[in-house]
Amino acid sequence: MTSETNTSTFVFVGTYTQSMGHVQAKARGIPVYRLDPSSGALAHSSTASGVVNPSYVALDPRRPVLYAVNEAEQGAVSAFSIDPDTAALTYLNQQSSHGAAPAHLSVDQKGRYVFVANYDSGSIAVLPIQEDGRLGSATDSVQHTGHSVNPERQRGPHAHYITPDPTNRFVLVADLGLDKIMIYRLDEAGGKLVPNDPPWTAMEPGSGPRHIAFHPSGRYAYVIHELESSLVACTWDATRGALQPIQRVSTLPDGYTGTSWTAAVRVAPSGRFVYGSNRRHDSIAVFSIDPETGKLTFVDRTSTQGQTPRDFNIDPSGALLLAANQDSDTIVTFRIDQATGKLTPTGQVTEVMTPVCVEFGSVAASQA
């Protein structure tokens, strides 16, 4: 008797289930879809309902577990087990995020901690992961202080994104309210965030850093700025934990005078291209990456065929890009030209209520 393993790619979508000032929520929870890699079509598989504003989700690298922020005034993070055959989600538990309106979370590469960034309160926290995937009470929380120059958006700190670096030794936080990338050393034994030396990298005043994407080489990082619609290329010194800006480019067309804010940034698995989304302009800008310097060259700009591309993601093979149009309730699939990085619509448009975040996961099913 022989057996073979077929691997299916699933897409987990973070959504809004309760309306907030910037969004009219329509979703019921976290929908799960099966991705057809040949066509780019999404087939609905299940939905984990009863969860409040699971706007951003992240997968555990060691366990079949998904974590989701609960973006509310009393912020929290919820854990869900993933069925090994169907990828259906089952609620495990929830812990406080130690702040208001958590906007992003990530998992360290050893599957020991969840890091969460609270936008409204400008704070961050570390939640330990128990062996069964459930979350323990926070081992650390840090309150950012200060402000920057925009009187409407930067009167105080707004932690918008948190991620470990590729070595898992440092944790970086994009604080939109401070115009800084905060840098911490991760104390793995105690689950603590220790201010690094240097403790931050300053960005342009009023730029509003929002998300960060590392290059596969670990030598570069790309910071997208919400308030000025720019993308900043940086070198990353993984020995010192030092981030150094080297280039700043606009994500919008020359001469564009309308209102627009950036959202997400992703680097292709090949490391050859970086992508950034524009809300209101409703497009994704494509740049090629010089492998020797990390600097960017503009390639193309493509409509997301919807409104407010809050997030997008590239499938693990690097062949497809899925754009989540929050305010038109669609996820649109594009094919990536491997030579140029340009995007071409596949024609696959999936109705998804108030989509915010797109995360890919694989489920292996053995067949005798």
Coordinates of C-alpha atoms in Angstrom, one line a residue:
M1 CA 0.0 0.0 0.0
T2 CA 1.4 3.4 -1.0
S3 CA 0.3 6.8 -0.1
E4 CA 0.9 10.2 -1.6
T5 CA 0.5 13.6 -0.1
N6 CA -1.4 16.4 -1.9
T7 CA -0.9 19.9 -0.6
S8 CA -3.7 22.4 -0.8
T9 CA -3.2 26.1 -0.4
F10 CA -5.8 27.9 1.7
V11 CA -6.4 31.6 2.1
F12 CA -7.4 33.0 5.5
V13 CA -8.9 36.5 5.3
G14 CA -8.9 39.0 8.1
T15 CA -12.1 41.2 8.1
Y16 CA -14.2 43.8 9.9
T17 CA -17.3 42.5 11.7
Q18 CA -18.2 45.7 13.5
S19 CA -18.1 49.2 11.9
M20 CA -15.6 51.8 12.9
G21 CA -14.9 55.3 11.9
H22 CA -13.0 54.3 8.8
V23 CA -15.0 51.3 7.7
Q24 CA -18.6 50.0 7.3
A25 CA -18.2 46.4 8.4
K26 CA -20.1 43.6 6.7
A27 CA -18.2 40.4 7.5
R28 CA -19.2 37.6 9.8
G29 CA -15.8 36.4 10.9
I30 CA -12.7 34.9 9.3
P31 CA -13.5 33.2 6.0
V32 CA -11.3 30.4 4.6
Y33 CA -10.9 29.8 0.9
R34 CA -9.2 27.1 -1.1
L35 CA -6.9 28.5 -3.9
D36 CA -6.8 27.0 -7.3
P37 CA -3.2 27.7 -8.3
S38 CA -3.8 27.3 -12.0
S39 CA -6.7 29.7 -12.4
G40 CA -6.3 31.9 -9.3
A41 CA -9.9 31.1 -8.3
L42 CA -11.0 31.1 -4.6
A43 CA -13.6 28.5 -3.4
H44 CA -15.2 29.2 0.0
S45 CA -14.4 26.5 2.5
S46 CA -15.6 27.7 5.9
T47 CA -16.0 30.8 8.1
A48 CA -15.1 31.2 11.8
S49 CA -17.9 33.4 13.1
G50 CA -18.4 35.1 16.4
V51 CA -15.0 36.8 16.5
V52 CA -14.9 40.6 16.8
N53 CA -13.0 42.6 14.1
P54 CA -10.3 40.0 13.2
S55 CA -8.7 42.5 10.9
Y56 CA -5.2 41.0 10.8
V57 CA -4.3 37.4 11.1
A58 CA -1.0 35.5 11.3
L59 CA 0.0 31.8 11.2
D60 CA 2.1 29.9 13.7
P61 CA 5.2 28.5 12.0
R62 CA 5.3 25.4 14.2
R63 CA 1.7 24.5 14.8
P64 CA -1.6 24.4 12.8
V65 CA -2.8 27.6 14.6
L66 CA -3.9 31.0 13.4
Y67 CA -3.9 34.2 15.5
A68 CA -6.1 37.2 14.9
V69 CA -6.2 40.7 16.4
N70 CA -9.6 41.8 17.8
E71 CA -9.5 45.5 16.7
A72 CA -11.7 47.1 19.3
E73 CA -11.3 49.7 22.1
Q74 CA -10.5 46.9 24.5
G75 CA -8.0 45.2 22.2
A76 CA -7.4 41.4 22.2
V77 CA -5.7 38.6 20.3
S78 CA -7.6 35.3 19.6
A79 CA -6.1 31.9 18.8
F80 CA -7.7 29.3 16.5
S81 CA -6.7 25.8 15.7
I82 CA -6.6 24.8 12.0
D83 CA -8.2 21.5 10.9
P84 CA -5.5 19.4 9.2
D85 CA -7.8 18.4 6.4
T86 CA -10.2 21.3 5.7
A87 CA -8.3 24.3 7.3
A88 CA -11.5 25.1 9.2
L89 CA -10.8 27.2 12.3
T90 CA -11.8 26.3 15.9
Y91 CA -11.6 29.0 18.6
L92 CA -9.0 28.2 21.3
N93 CA -8.7 31.3 23.6
Q94 CA -8.1 35.0 23.8
Q95 CA -5.8 37.4 25.6
S96 CA -5.7 41.1 26.1
S97 CA -3.5 43.0 23.7
H98 CA -2.8 45.6 26.4
G99 CA -4.0 48.5 24.3
A100 CA -6.7 49.9 22.0
A101 CA -7.4 49.0 18.4
P102 CA -4.7 46.4 17.7
A103 CA -3.9 46.9 14.0
H104 CA -1.3 44.2 13.4
L105 CA 0.3 41.1 14.8
S106 CA 3.1 38.6 13.9
V107 CA 4.6 35.4 15.3
D108 CA 8.3 34.9 16.0
Q109 CA 10.0 32.4 13.8
K110 CA 10.3 29.8 16.6
G111 CA 6.6 29.9 17.4
R112 CA 7.1 31.0 21.0
Y113 CA 5.6 34.5 21.0
V114 CA 2.9 36.6 19.3
F115 CA 3.8 40.3 18.9
V116 CA 0.9 42.8 18.7
A117 CA 0.8 46.5 17.8
N118 CA -2.0 48.6 19.2
Y119 CA -2.7 51.5 16.9
D120 CA -5.0 53.8 19.0
S121 CA -3.0 53.6 22.2
G122 CA 0.4 53.4 20.6
S123 CA 1.5 50.4 22.5
I124 CA 2.9 46.9 21.8
A125 CA 2.8 43.6 23.7
V126 CA 4.3 40.1 23.7
L127 CA 2.0 37.1 24.2
P128 CA 3.6 33.7 24.9
I129 CA 2.4 30.7 22.9
Q130 CA 1.6 27.6 24.9
E131 CA 2.4 24.2 23.6
D132 CA -1.1 23.6 22.4
G133 CA -1.2 27.0 20.6
R134 CA -3.2 28.8 23.2
L135 CA -2.0 32.2 24.2
G136 CA -0.7 33.0 27.7
S137 CA -0.9 36.4 29.5
A138 CA 1.5 39.0 28.2
T139 CA 5.1 38.7 29.2
D140 CA 5.8 42.3 28.2
S141 CA 4.1 45.5 27.1
V142 CA 5.6 48.8 26.0
Q143 CA 3.9 52.2 25.7
H144 CA 5.4 54.5 23.1
T145 CA 5.4 58.2 23.8
G146 CA 5.8 61.4 21.7
H147 CA 4.3 62.9 18.6
S148 CA 5.2 64.2 15.2
V149 CA 4.2 67.1 12.8
N150 CA 0.8 66.1 11.4
P151 CA -1.8 67.7 13.7
E152 CA -4.6 65.3 12.8
R153 CA -2.8 62.0 12.6
Q154 CA 0.4 62.4 14.7
R155 CA -0.7 63.9 18.0
G156 CA 0.5 60.8 19.7
P157 CA 2.1 57.4 19.0
H158 CA 0.3 54.9 16.7
A159 CA 2.0 51.5 16.5
H160 CA 0.9 50.2 13.2
Y161 CA 3.0 47.2 12.4
I162 CA 5.3 44.8 14.4
T163 CA 7.6 42.1 13.0
P164 CA 10.7 40.1 14.0
D165 CA 13.6 40.6 11.7
P166 CA 14.9 37.5 9.7
T167 CA 17.3 36.5 12.4
N168 CA 14.6 36.5 15.1
R169 CA 16.9 38.6 17.3
F170 CA 15.2 41.9 16.8
V171 CA 11.6 43.2 16.7
L172 CA 10.8 46.3 14.5
V173 CA 7.7 48.5 15.0
A174 CA 6.4 51.0 12.5
D175 CA 5.0 53.9 14.5
L176 CA 2.9 56.1 12.3
G177 CA 2.4 58.7 15.0
L178 CA 6.1 59.2 15.7
D179 CA 7.6 58.9 12.2
K180 CA 10.0 56.2 13.7
I181 CA 10.8 52.6 13.2
M182 CA 11.3 51.4 16.8
I183 CA 13.8 48.6 17.2
Y184 CA 13.9 46.2 20.1
R185 CA 16.1 43.2 21.0
L186 CA 14.1 40.1 21.7
D187 CA 14.8 38.4 25.1
E188 CA 13.6 35.0 24.0
A189 CA 14.0 33.5 27.5
G190 CA 11.8 36.0 29.2
G191 CA 9.6 37.2 26.4
K192 CA 10.8 40.8 26.8
L193 CA 11.4 43.6 24.3
V194 CA 14.6 45.5 25.2
P195 CA 15.3 48.8 23.5
N196 CA 18.1 48.4 21.0
D197 CA 21.1 50.6 20.5
P198 CA 20.1 52.4 18.3
P199 CA 16.5 52.3 19.7
W200 CA 14.9 53.6 16.5
T201 CA 15.3 55.0 13.0
A202 CA 13.8 58.3 12.2
M203 CA 11.8 58.7 9.0
E204 CA 10.8 61.9 7.2
P205 CA 8.6 64.2 9.4
G206 CA 4.9 63.8 8.5
S207 CA 5.5 60.6 6.4
G208 CA 3.7 58.2 8.7
P209 CA 5.5 54.8 8.4
R210 CA 2.9 52.0 8.2
H211 CA 4.2 48.6 7.2
I212 CA 7.6 46.9 6.7
A213 CA 8.8 44.1 4.4
F214 CA 12.1 42.4 4.6
H215 CA 14.0 41.2 1.5
P216 CA 14.6 37.4 1.5
S217 CA 18.4 38.1 1.7
G218 CA 17.9 39.8 5.1
R219 CA 20.0 42.7 3.9
Y220 CA 17.3 45.1 3.0
A221 CA 13.9 46.3 4.3
Y222 CA 11.2 48.4 2.7
V223 CA 9.0 50.8 4.7
I224 CA 5.8 52.1 3.2
H225 CA 4.6 55.5 4.4
E226 CA 0.8 56.1 4.6
L227 CA 0.7 59.9 4.9
E228 CA 3.0 60.8 2.0
S229 CA 2.5 57.7 -0.2
S230 CA 6.1 56.8 -0.4
L231 CA 8.3 53.7 -0.2
V232 CA 11.6 53.9 1.5
A233 CA 14.4 51.4 0.8
C234 CA 16.7 50.7 3.8
T235 CA 19.7 48.6 4.5
W236 CA 19.4 46.3 7.5
D237 CA 22.4 45.5 9.7
A238 CA 21.4 42.3 11.5
T239 CA 24.4 42.4 13.7
R240 CA 23.7 45.8 15.3
G241 CA 20.0 45.9 14.6
A242 CA 20.4 49.1 12.6
L243 CA 18.0 50.3 9.8
Q244 CA 19.4 52.8 7.4
P245 CA 17.2 54.6 4.7
I246 CA 19.0 54.8 1.4
Q247 CA 16.2 55.8 -1.1
R248 CA 12.7 57.3 -1.1
V249 CA 10.3 56.9 -4.0
S250 CA 6.6 57.8 -4.5
T251 CA 4.0 55.1 -5.0
L252 CA 1.7 57.5 -6.9
P253 CA 1.9 58.8 -10.6
D254 CA 3.8 62.0 -11.3
G255 CA 1.4 65.0 -11.0
Y256 CA -1.3 63.1 -9.1
T257 CA -3.1 65.6 -6.9
G258 CA -5.9 63.5 -5.4
T259 CA -6.1 62.1 -1.9
S260 CA -4.5 58.7 -1.4
W261 CA -2.9 56.7 1.4
T262 CA -0.7 53.7 1.1
A263 CA -1.4 50.5 2.9
A264 CA 0.6 47.3 2.5
V265 CA 4.0 46.4 1.2
R266 CA 5.3 43.0 0.1
V267 CA 8.5 41.6 -1.4
A268 CA 8.2 38.8 -4.0
P269 CA 9.6 35.5 -2.8
S270 CA 12.2 35.8 -5.6
G271 CA 13.5 39.0 -4.0
R272 CA 13.4 40.7 -7.4
F273 CA 10.3 43.0 -6.9
V274 CA 8.5 44.9 -4.2
Y275 CA 4.8 45.9 -4.3
G276 CA 2.9 48.6 -2.5
S277 CA -0.8 49.4 -2.4
N278 CA -2.5 52.8 -2.7
R279 CA -5.9 53.5 -1.2
R280 CA -8.1 56.0 -3.0
H281 CA -5.8 55.8 -6.0
D282 CA -6.7 52.1 -5.7
S283 CA -3.6 50.6 -7.3
I284 CA -0.6 48.6 -6.6
A285 CA 2.8 50.0 -7.5
V286 CA 5.6 47.7 -8.7
F287 CA 9.3 48.3 -8.3
S288 CA 12.3 46.2 -9.2
I289 CA 15.0 45.6 -6.7
D290 CA 18.7 46.0 -7.4
P291 CA 20.2 42.9 -5.7
E292 CA 23.6 44.6 -5.1
T293 CA 22.2 47.8 -3.5
G294 CA 18.6 47.2 -2.5
K295 CA 17.5 50.3 -4.4
L296 CA 14.3 50.5 -6.4
T297 CA 13.3 51.2 -10.0
F298 CA 9.7 51.9 -10.9
V299 CA 8.2 49.2 -13.1
D300 CA 4.4 49.6 -13.3
R301 CA 1.2 50.6 -11.5
T302 CA -1.9 48.5 -11.8
S303 CA -5.6 49.1 -10.7
T304 CA -6.8 46.7 -8.1
Q305 CA -10.2 46.7 -9.8
G306 CA -11.9 47.8 -6.5
Q307 CA -11.9 50.3 -3.7
T308 CA -9.4 50.6 -0.9
P309 CA -6.8 47.8 -1.3
R310 CA -6.1 47.6 2.5
D311 CA -3.9 44.6 2.0
F312 CA -2.6 42.1 -0.6
N313 CA -0.4 39.1 -0.5
I314 CA 1.7 37.0 -2.8
D315 CA 1.2 33.2 -2.8
P316 CA 4.2 31.1 -1.7
S317 CA 5.1 30.1 -5.3
G318 CA 5.3 33.8 -6.2
A319 CA 3.0 33.3 -9.2
L320 CA -0.2 35.0 -7.9
L321 CA -1.1 38.2 -6.0
L322 CA -4.4 38.6 -4.2
A323 CA -5.6 42.1 -3.6
A324 CA -8.2 42.7 -0.8
N325 CA -10.4 45.7 -1.7
Q326 CA -11.9 46.5 1.7
D327 CA -14.6 49.0 0.5
S328 CA -15.9 47.1 -2.5
D329 CA -16.0 43.7 -0.9
T330 CA -13.8 41.8 -3.3
I331 CA -10.5 39.9 -3.5
V332 CA -9.0 40.2 -7.0
T333 CA -6.4 37.7 -8.3
F334 CA -3.5 38.8 -10.5
R335 CA -0.8 36.8 -12.2
I336 CA 2.8 38.0 -11.7
D337 CA 5.1 38.1 -14.7
Q338 CA 8.2 36.4 -13.3
A339 CA 10.5 38.4 -15.7
T340 CA 9.1 41.9 -15.3
G341 CA 7.1 41.8 -12.0
K342 CA 4.1 43.2 -13.8
L343 CA 0.6 42.2 -12.7
T344 CA -2.1 40.9 -15.1
P345 CA -5.7 40.3 -13.8
T346 CA -6.7 36.6 -14.1
G347 CA -10.4 37.5 -14.3
Q348 CA -11.0 35.9 -10.9
V349 CA -12.9 38.3 -8.6
T350 CA -14.2 36.8 -5.4
E351 CA -16.9 38.5 -3.2
V352 CA -15.6 38.8 0.3
M353 CA -17.2 41.1 2.8
T354 CA -14.9 43.9 4.2
P355 CA -11.6 42.1 3.5
V356 CA -8.6 43.5 5.3
C357 CA -5.8 40.9 5.4
V358 CA -4.8 38.0 3.2
E359 CA -2.7 35.1 4.6
F360 CA -1.7 31.9 2.8
G361 CA -1.5 28.5 4.5
S362 CA -0.9 24.9 3.3
V363 CA -2.8 21.8 4.4
A364 CA -1.3 18.4 3.5
A365 CA -3.8 15.5 3.1
S366 CA -2.4 12.0 2.8
Q367 CA -4.3 9.7 0.5
A368 CA -3.7 5.9 0.7

